[in-house]
PDB file of C-alpha atoms in Angstrom:
ATOM      1  CA  GLN A  14      -0.009   0.044   0.212  1.00 58.00           C
ATOM      2  CA  GLN A  15       2.626   2.598   0.258  1.00 68.00           C
ATOM      3  CA  GLN A  16       4.273   2.169  -3.349  1.00 88.00           C
ATOM      4  CA  VAL A  17       3.875   4.491  -5.865  1.00 94.00           C
ATOM      5  CA  LYS A  18       3.718   2.853  -9.584  1.00 96.00           C
ATOM      6  CA  GLN A  19       5.823   5.158 -12.072  1.00 96.00           C
ATOM      7  CA  SER A  20       6.190   4.494 -15.821  1.00 96.00           C
ATOM      8  CA  PRO A  21       7.554   4.102 -18.014  1.00 97.00           C
ATOM      9  CA  GLN A  22      11.739   3.637 -16.956  1.00 95.00           C
ATOM     10  CA  SER A  23      12.528   5.646 -20.410  1.00 96.00           C
ATOM     11  CA  LEU A  24      10.947   8.026 -22.969  1.00 97.00           C
ATOM     12  CA  ILE A  25      12.702   9.568 -25.861  1.00 97.00           C
ATOM     13  CA  VAL A  26      10.859  12.394 -27.861  1.00 97.00           C
ATOM     14  CA  GLN A  27      11.944  14.730 -30.290  1.00 97.00           C
ATOM     15  CA  LYS A  28      12.027  18.241 -29.870  1.00 97.00           C
ATOM     16  CA  GLY A  29       8.354  19.779 -29.561  1.00 97.00           C
ATOM     17  CA  GLY A  30       6.635  16.671 -28.427  1.00 97.00           C
ATOM     18  CA  ILE A  31       4.844  15.884 -25.327  1.00 97.00           C
ATOM     19  CA  PRO A  32       5.734  13.159 -23.263  1.00 98.00           C
ATOM     20  CA  ILE A  33       3.442  11.702 -20.355  1.00 98.00           C
ATOM     21  CA  ILE A  34       4.810  10.234 -17.464  1.00 98.00           C
ATOM     22  CA  ASN A  35       2.022   8.088 -15.466  1.00 98.00           C
ATOM     23  CA  CYS A  36       1.885   7.087 -11.486  1.00 98.00           C
ATOM     24  CA  ALA A  37      -0.343   5.527  -9.787  1.00 97.00           C
ATOM     25  CA  TYR A  38      -0.813   4.597  -6.370  1.00 96.00           C
ATOM     26  CA  GLU A  39      -2.655   2.486  -3.587  1.00 93.00           C
ATOM     27  CA  ASN A  40      -2.575   4.292  -0.122  1.00 90.00           C
ATOM     28  CA  THR A  41      -5.791   6.726   0.170  1.00 89.00           C
ATOM     29  CA  ALA A  42      -4.292   8.331   2.603  1.00 88.00           C
ATOM     30  CA  PHE A  43      -2.027  10.358   0.233  1.00 90.00           C
ATOM     31  CA  ASP A  44      -2.690  13.610   0.638  1.00 88.00           C
ATOM     32  CA  TYR A  45       0.325  15.517  -1.111  1.00 91.00           C
ATOM     33  CA  PHE A  46       1.597  14.302  -4.893  1.00 94.00           C
ATOM     34  CA  PRO A  47       4.882  16.198  -5.375  1.00 95.00           C
ATOM     35  CA  TRP A  48       7.444  15.687  -9.013  1.00 97.00           C
ATOM     36  CA  TYR A  49      10.649  16.577  -8.722  1.00 97.00           C
ATOM     37  CA  GLN A  50      13.163  16.661 -11.716  1.00 98.00           C
ATOM     38  CA  GLN A  51      16.743  15.441 -11.981  1.00 97.00           C
ATOM     39  CA  PHE A  52      19.468  15.959 -13.942  1.00 97.00           C
ATOM     40  CA  PRO A  53      22.430  13.748 -14.339  1.00 94.00           C
ATOM     41  CA  GLY A  54      25.240  14.724 -11.373  1.00 93.00           C
ATOM     42  CA  LYS A  55      23.149  16.674  -9.033  1.00 95.00           C
ATOM     43  CA  GLY A  56      20.080  16.035  -6.831  1.00 96.00           C
ATOM     44  CA  PRO A  57      16.726  15.828  -7.882  1.00 97.00           C
ATOM     45  CA  ALA A  58      14.647  19.324  -7.238  1.00 97.00           C
ATOM     46  CA  LEU A  59      10.737  19.958  -6.769  1.00 95.00           C
ATOM     47  CA  LEU A  60       9.371  20.693 -10.224  1.00 97.00           C
ATOM     48  CA  ILE A  61       5.172  20.269  -9.727  1.00 96.00           C
ATOM     49  CA  ALA A  62       3.173  19.117  -6.979  1.00 94.00           C
ATOM     50  CA  ILE A  63      -0.772  18.978  -6.690  1.00 94.00           C
ATOM     51  CA  ARG A  64      -3.235  18.286  -4.140  1.00 91.00           C
ATOM     52  CA  PRO A  65      -5.937  16.446  -4.633  1.00 88.00           C
ATOM     53  CA  ASP A  66      -8.647  18.396  -4.457  1.00 90.00           C
ATOM     54  CA  VAL A  67      -8.020  19.342  -8.066  1.00 92.00           C
ATOM     55  CA  SER A  68      -7.623  18.200 -10.880  1.00 94.00           C
ATOM     56  CA  GLU A  69      -5.011  19.488 -12.696  1.00 96.00           C
ATOM     57  CA  LYS A  70      -2.170  22.034 -11.882  1.00 96.00           C
ATOM     58  CA  LYS A  71      -0.234  23.985 -14.482  1.00 97.00           C
ATOM     59  CA  GLU A  72       3.176  25.746 -14.219  1.00 96.00           C
ATOM     60  CA  GLY A  73       4.673  27.086 -17.423  1.00 97.00           C
ATOM     61  CA  ARG A  74       5.191  23.619 -19.830  1.00 97.00           C
ATOM     62  CA  PHE A  75       4.848  21.407 -16.912  1.00 98.00           C
ATOM     63  CA  THR A  76       0.615  19.887 -16.427  1.00 97.00           C
ATOM     64  CA  ILE A  77       0.138  17.470 -13.405  1.00 97.00           C
ATOM     65  CA  SER A  78      -3.646  15.676 -14.271  1.00 96.00           C
ATOM     66  CA  PHE A  79      -5.038  14.304 -11.504  1.00 96.00           C
ATOM     67  CA  ASN A  80      -7.465  11.513 -11.195  1.00 95.00           C
ATOM     68  CA  LYS A  81      -8.369  10.684  -7.617  1.00 94.00           C
ATOM     69  CA  SER A  82     -10.972   7.762  -7.832  1.00 94.00           C
ATOM     70  CA  ALA A  83      -9.079   6.086  -9.978  1.00 95.00           C
ATOM     71  CA  LYS A  84      -5.357   6.634  -7.939  1.00 95.00           C
ATOM     72  CA  GLN A  85      -3.550   7.948 -10.829  1.00 97.00           C
ATOM     73  CA  PHE A  86      -1.835  11.028 -11.660  1.00 97.00           C
ATOM     74  CA  SER A  87       0.615  11.673 -14.551  1.00 98.00           C
ATOM     75  CA  LEU A  88       2.923  14.852 -15.675  1.00 98.00           C
ATOM     76  CA  HIS A  89       2.741  16.505 -19.069  1.00 98.00           C
ATOM     77  CA  ILE A  90       5.687  18.348 -20.775  1.00 98.00           C
ATOM     78  CA  MET A  91       4.316  20.580 -23.138  1.00 97.00           C
ATOM     79  CA  ASP A  92       6.560  21.701 -26.549  1.00 97.00           C
ATOM     80  CA  SER A  93       9.398  19.597 -24.290  1.00 97.00           C
ATOM     81  CA  GLN A  94      12.897  20.932 -25.316  1.00 98.00           C
ATOM     82  CA  PRO A  95      16.093  19.237 -24.870  1.00 97.00           C
ATOM     83  CA  GLY A  96      17.005  21.132 -22.089  1.00 97.00           C
ATOM     84  CA  ASP A  97      14.330  19.028 -20.453  1.00 98.00           C
ATOM     85  CA  SER A  98      16.512  15.838 -20.240  1.00 98.00           C
ATOM     86  CA  ALA A  99      16.434  14.650 -17.043  1.00 98.00           C
ATOM     87  CA  THR A 100      14.889  11.929 -14.408  1.00 97.00           C
ATOM     88  CA  TYR A 101      11.037  12.871 -13.175  1.00 98.00           C
ATOM     89  CA  PHE A 102      10.140  11.205 -10.165  1.00 97.00           C
ATOM     90  CA  CYS A 103       6.662  11.251  -8.788  1.00 97.00           C
ATOM     91  CA  ALA A 104       5.684  10.997  -5.544  1.00 95.00           C
ATOM     92  CA  ALA A 105       3.646  10.633  -2.780  1.00 93.00           C
ATOM     93  CA  SER A 106       3.424  12.211   1.036  1.00 88.00           C
ATOM     94  CA  GLY A 107       2.693  10.105   4.053  1.00 73.00           C
ATOM     95  CA  ALA A 108       2.369  10.738   7.334  1.00 71.00           C
ATOM     96  CA  ASP A 109       5.665  11.882   7.920  1.00 75.00           C
ATOM     97  CA  LYS A 110       7.486  11.040   4.618  1.00 83.00           C
ATOM     98  CA  LEU A 111       7.275  10.821   1.085  1.00 89.00           C
ATOM     99  CA  ILE A 112       7.149   7.968  -0.971  1.00 91.00           C
ATOM    100  CA  PHE A 113       8.865   8.238  -4.555  1.00 93.00           C
ATOM    101  CA  GLY A 114       8.257   6.295  -7.726  1.00 94.00           C
ATOM    102  CA  THR A 115      11.249   4.265  -9.834  1.00 94.00           C
ATOM    103  CA  GLY A 116      11.857   7.401 -11.814  1.00 96.00           C
ATOM    104  CA  THR A 117      11.520   8.000 -15.703  1.00 97.00           C
ATOM    105  CA  ARG A 118      15.009   8.968 -17.844  1.00 97.00           C
ATOM    106  CA  LEU A 119      13.025  11.630 -20.792  1.00 98.00           C
ATOM    107  CA  GLN A 120      15.876  12.305 -23.376  1.00 98.00           C
ATOM    108  CA  VAL A 121      14.399  15.308 -25.889  1.00 98.00           C
ATOM    109  CA  PHE A 122      16.744  15.021 -28.646  1.00 96.00           C
ATOM    110  CA  PRO A 123      17.000  18.389 -31.539  1.00 93.00           C
TER     111      PRO A 123
ATOM    112  CA  ASN B  16      23.064  30.110   1.482  1.00 76.00           C
ATOM    113  CA  ALA B  17      24.621  26.818   1.010  1.00 83.00           C
ATOM    114  CA  GLY B  18      21.183  24.717   1.228  1.00 94.00           C
ATOM    115  CA  VAL B  19      22.206  21.271   1.655  1.00 97.00           C
ATOM    116  CA  THR B  20      25.655  20.438   1.103  1.00 97.00           C
ATOM    117  CA  GLN B  21      27.097  16.127   1.703  1.00 98.00           C
ATOM    118  CA  THR B  22      31.216  15.401   2.402  1.00 97.00           C
ATOM    119  CA  PRO B  23      32.021  13.409   0.785  1.00 97.00           C
ATOM    120  CA  LYS B  24      31.014  13.681  -2.615  1.00 96.00           C
ATOM    121  CA  PHE B  25      32.911  10.294  -3.561  1.00 96.00           C
ATOM    122  CA  ARG B  26      34.165   7.522  -1.806  1.00 97.00           C
ATOM    123  CA  VAL B  27      35.798   4.237  -2.131  1.00 97.00           C
ATOM    124  CA  LEU B  28      35.801   1.828   0.805  1.00 97.00           C
ATOM    125  CA  LYS B  29      36.503  -2.233   1.159  1.00 97.00           C
ATOM    126  CA  THR B  30      34.184  -4.162   2.357  1.00 97.00           C
ATOM    127  CA  GLY B  31      33.708  -4.284   5.893  1.00 97.00           C
ATOM    128  CA  GLN B  32      34.973  -0.817   6.540  1.00 97.00           C
ATOM    129  CA  SER B  33      33.561   1.658   8.042  1.00 96.00           C
ATOM    130  CA  MET B  34      32.305   5.961   7.131  1.00 96.00           C
ATOM    131  CA  THR B  35      29.962   8.652   7.859  1.00 97.00           C
ATOM    132  CA  LEU B  36      28.309  10.754   5.723  1.00 98.00           C
ATOM    133  CA  LEU B  37      27.817  14.126   6.440  1.00 97.00           C
ATOM    134  CA  CYS B  38      24.492  16.163   5.728  1.00 98.00           C
ATOM    135  CA  ALA B  39      24.217  19.725   6.529  1.00 98.00           C
ATOM    136  CA  GLN B  40      21.773  22.361   5.686  1.00 97.00           C
ATOM    137  CA  ASP B  41      21.811  26.194   6.432  1.00 95.00           C
ATOM    138  CA  MET B  42      17.390  26.332   6.335  1.00 94.00           C
ATOM    139  CA  ASN B  43      16.545  26.408   9.757  1.00 93.00           C
ATOM    140  CA  HIS B  44      14.515  22.967   8.424  1.00 94.00           C
ATOM    141  CA  GLU B  45      13.224  20.714  10.982  1.00 93.00           C
ATOM    142  CA  TYR B  46      12.967  17.300   9.596  1.00 94.00           C
ATOM    143  CA  MET B  47      16.271  15.412   7.350  1.00 96.00           C
ATOM    144  CA  TYR B  48      16.192  12.155   4.924  1.00 96.00           C
ATOM    145  CA  TRP B  49      18.788  10.018   3.746  1.00 98.00           C
ATOM    146  CA  TYR B  50      17.559   8.336   0.666  1.00 97.00           C
ATOM    147  CA  ARG B  51      20.216   6.163  -1.587  1.00 97.00           C
ATOM    148  CA  GLN B  52      19.034   5.796  -5.383  1.00 97.00           C
ATOM    149  CA  ASP B  53      19.640   2.587  -7.305  1.00 94.00           C
ATOM    150  CA  PRO B  54      19.225   2.541 -11.204  1.00 88.00           C
ATOM    151  CA  GLY B  55      15.159   0.876 -11.780  1.00 84.00           C
ATOM    152  CA  MET B  56      14.773   1.730  -7.579  1.00 87.00           C
ATOM    153  CA  GLY B  57      14.435   4.949  -7.516  1.00 90.00           C
ATOM    154  CA  LEU B  58      14.942   6.939  -4.515  1.00 94.00           C
ATOM    155  CA  ARG B  59      14.473   4.797  -1.152  1.00 94.00           C
ATOM    156  CA  LEU B  60      14.091   6.209   2.401  1.00 94.00           C
ATOM    157  CA  ILE B  61      16.968   4.812   4.458  1.00 97.00           C
ATOM    158  CA  HIS B  62      16.550   6.776   7.693  1.00 97.00           C
ATOM    159  CA  TYR B  63      15.223  10.002   8.639  1.00 95.00           C
ATOM    160  CA  SER B  64      14.129  12.547  11.600  1.00 95.00           C
ATOM    161  CA  VAL B  65      11.865  15.107  12.506  1.00 92.00           C
ATOM    162  CA  GLY B  66      14.403  17.076  14.511  1.00 92.00           C
ATOM    163  CA  GLU B  67      16.996  17.809  16.837  1.00 94.00           C
ATOM    164  CA  GLY B  68      17.667  14.367  18.012  1.00 94.00           C
ATOM    165  CA  THR B  69      15.213  12.240  16.684  1.00 94.00           C
ATOM    166  CA  THR B  70      15.377   9.654  14.022  1.00 96.00           C
ATOM    167  CA  ALA B  71      12.962   6.951  12.434  1.00 95.00           C
ATOM    168  CA  LYS B  72      13.373   4.431  10.330  1.00 95.00           C
ATOM    169  CA  GLY B  73      12.843   4.100   6.387  1.00 93.00           C
ATOM    170  CA  GLU B  74      11.700   1.898   4.054  1.00 91.00           C
ATOM    171  CA  VAL B  75      15.589   0.318   3.875  1.00 95.00           C
ATOM    172  CA  PRO B  76      17.434   1.049   7.417  1.00 97.00           C
ATOM    173  CA  ASP B  77      19.597  -2.742   7.728  1.00 96.00           C
ATOM    174  CA  GLY B  78      23.229  -2.311   7.821  1.00 96.00           C
ATOM    175  CA  TYR B  79      22.538   1.910   8.153  1.00 98.00           C
ATOM    176  CA  ASN B  80      22.814   3.836  11.385  1.00 97.00           C
ATOM    177  CA  VAL B  81      21.987   7.954  11.818  1.00 98.00           C
ATOM    178  CA  SER B  82      22.305  10.584  14.590  1.00 97.00           C
ATOM    179  CA  ARG B  83      20.485  13.996  14.165  1.00 97.00           C
ATOM    180  CA  LEU B  84      23.451  15.412  17.682  1.00 94.00           C
ATOM    181  CA  LYS B  85      22.231  19.296  16.344  1.00 95.00           C
ATOM    182  CA  LYS B  86      19.318  20.048  14.202  1.00 95.00           C
ATOM    183  CA  GLN B  87      21.774  21.763  10.932  1.00 97.00           C
ATOM    184  CA  ASN B  88      23.735  17.997  10.554  1.00 97.00           C
ATOM    185  CA  PHE B  89      22.698  14.591   9.623  1.00 98.00           C
ATOM    186  CA  LEU B  90      25.241  12.108   9.704  1.00 98.00           C
ATOM    187  CA  LEU B  91      24.616   8.631   8.121  1.00 98.00           C
ATOM    188  CA  GLY B  92      27.228   5.354   9.384  1.00 98.00           C
ATOM    189  CA  LEU B  93      27.670   2.436   7.579  1.00 96.00           C
ATOM    190  CA  GLU B  94      29.568   0.609  10.432  1.00 92.00           C
ATOM    191  CA  SER B  95      30.457  -2.662   7.610  1.00 96.00           C
ATOM    192  CA  ALA B  96      29.962  -1.866   4.612  1.00 96.00           C
ATOM    193  CA  ALA B  97      29.086  -4.497   2.085  1.00 97.00           C
ATOM    194  CA  PRO B  98      28.824  -4.216  -1.472  1.00 97.00           C
ATOM    195  CA  SER B  99      25.511  -4.237  -1.528  1.00 97.00           C
ATOM    196  CA  GLN B 100      25.802  -0.349  -0.388  1.00 97.00           C
ATOM    197  CA  THR B 101      27.046   0.571  -3.515  1.00 97.00           C
ATOM    198  CA  SER B 102      25.026   3.672  -4.291  1.00 98.00           C
ATOM    199  CA  VAL B 103      24.175   7.004  -4.306  1.00 98.00           C
ATOM    200  CA  TYR B 104      23.687   8.456  -1.276  1.00 98.00           C
ATOM    201  CA  PHE B 105      21.651  11.584  -1.065  1.00 98.00           C
ATOM    202  CA  CYS B 106      20.371  14.045   1.951  1.00 98.00           C
ATOM    203  CA  ALA B 107      17.254  16.395   1.800  1.00 96.00           C
ATOM    204  CA  SER B 108      15.072  18.398   4.038  1.00 95.00           C
ATOM    205  CA  SER B 109      12.294  20.393   4.546  1.00 93.00           C
ATOM    206  CA  TYR B 110      10.655  22.481   7.270  1.00 88.00           C
ATOM    207  CA  TYR B 111       7.530  20.709   7.360  1.00 78.00           C
ATOM    208  CA  VAL B 112       6.424  16.982   6.237  1.00 69.00           C
ATOM    209  CA  ARG B 113       3.619  17.348   4.717  1.00 68.00           C
ATOM    210  CA  ASP B 114       2.422  19.368   1.517  1.00 68.00           C
ATOM    211  CA  ASN B 115       6.040  20.696   1.720  1.00 77.00           C
ATOM    212  CA  GLU B 116       9.412  21.010  -0.869  1.00 88.00           C
ATOM    213  CA  GLN B 117      11.990  19.208   0.402  1.00 93.00           C
ATOM    214  CA  PHE B 118      15.245  20.153  -0.715  1.00 95.00           C
ATOM    215  CA  PHE B 119      18.437  17.886  -2.346  1.00 97.00           C
ATOM    216  CA  GLY B 120      21.618  17.468  -1.464  1.00 97.00           C
ATOM    217  CA  PRO B 121      24.257  17.004  -4.148  1.00 97.00           C
ATOM    218  CA  GLY B 122      24.975  13.111  -3.243  1.00 97.00           C
ATOM    219  CA  THR B 123      27.478  11.020  -2.140  1.00 97.00           C
ATOM    220  CA  ARG B 124      28.779   7.999  -4.615  1.00 97.00           C
ATOM    221  CA  LEU B 125      30.114   5.344  -2.431  1.00 97.00           C
ATOM    222  CA  THR B 126      31.371   2.344  -4.034  1.00 97.00           C
ATOM    223  CA  VAL B 127      32.179  -0.689  -2.024  1.00 97.00           C
ATOM    224  CA  LEU B 128      34.619  -3.309  -2.885  1.00 96.00           C
TER     225      LEU B 128
END
């Protein structure tokens, strides 16, 4: 019940494409769902986050879609750029810690 | 502000050796965390602390110990290193635990031979 399942493991798109990364959770007590972005050799950094009382949140080219009934949420990157090439982690907040997904390595080619 | 810093950046150990990883934060955060990152397994929580003098076990605590004697520092110890502990270790901190951003350090790459 503590797991967060993330897919796909890797994703390759052309510049301008819209990569979509999906996550699913089981624990209905989770109430905060952030996405972290990690560049090679660096620590992860918060990209965008959502609470389950809204179905969508946009920040620039990044959008989270949230489906509470299905216990799923996804990250969409509009007009993707080579600079978006990174590993993306979804996460869900439990009582006193974050549970991370296994990560998606995104490569955006020019 | 330096944010979250980790020492050392790289280390190679032999099986059975011990070492301590140091994490420091200058943001006056209450919560601190140690994660390990392995290919295909994401970030797994080793131990965490909800305040000075407190520690708690995470998902993969075996083989590690931690201490939080000062609010700004969180130490991760390996008493007898094993090859299975070869990983990249990240420290993070946050002001609150719920709905709050975790700030990560740059990581320590540890190889155990």
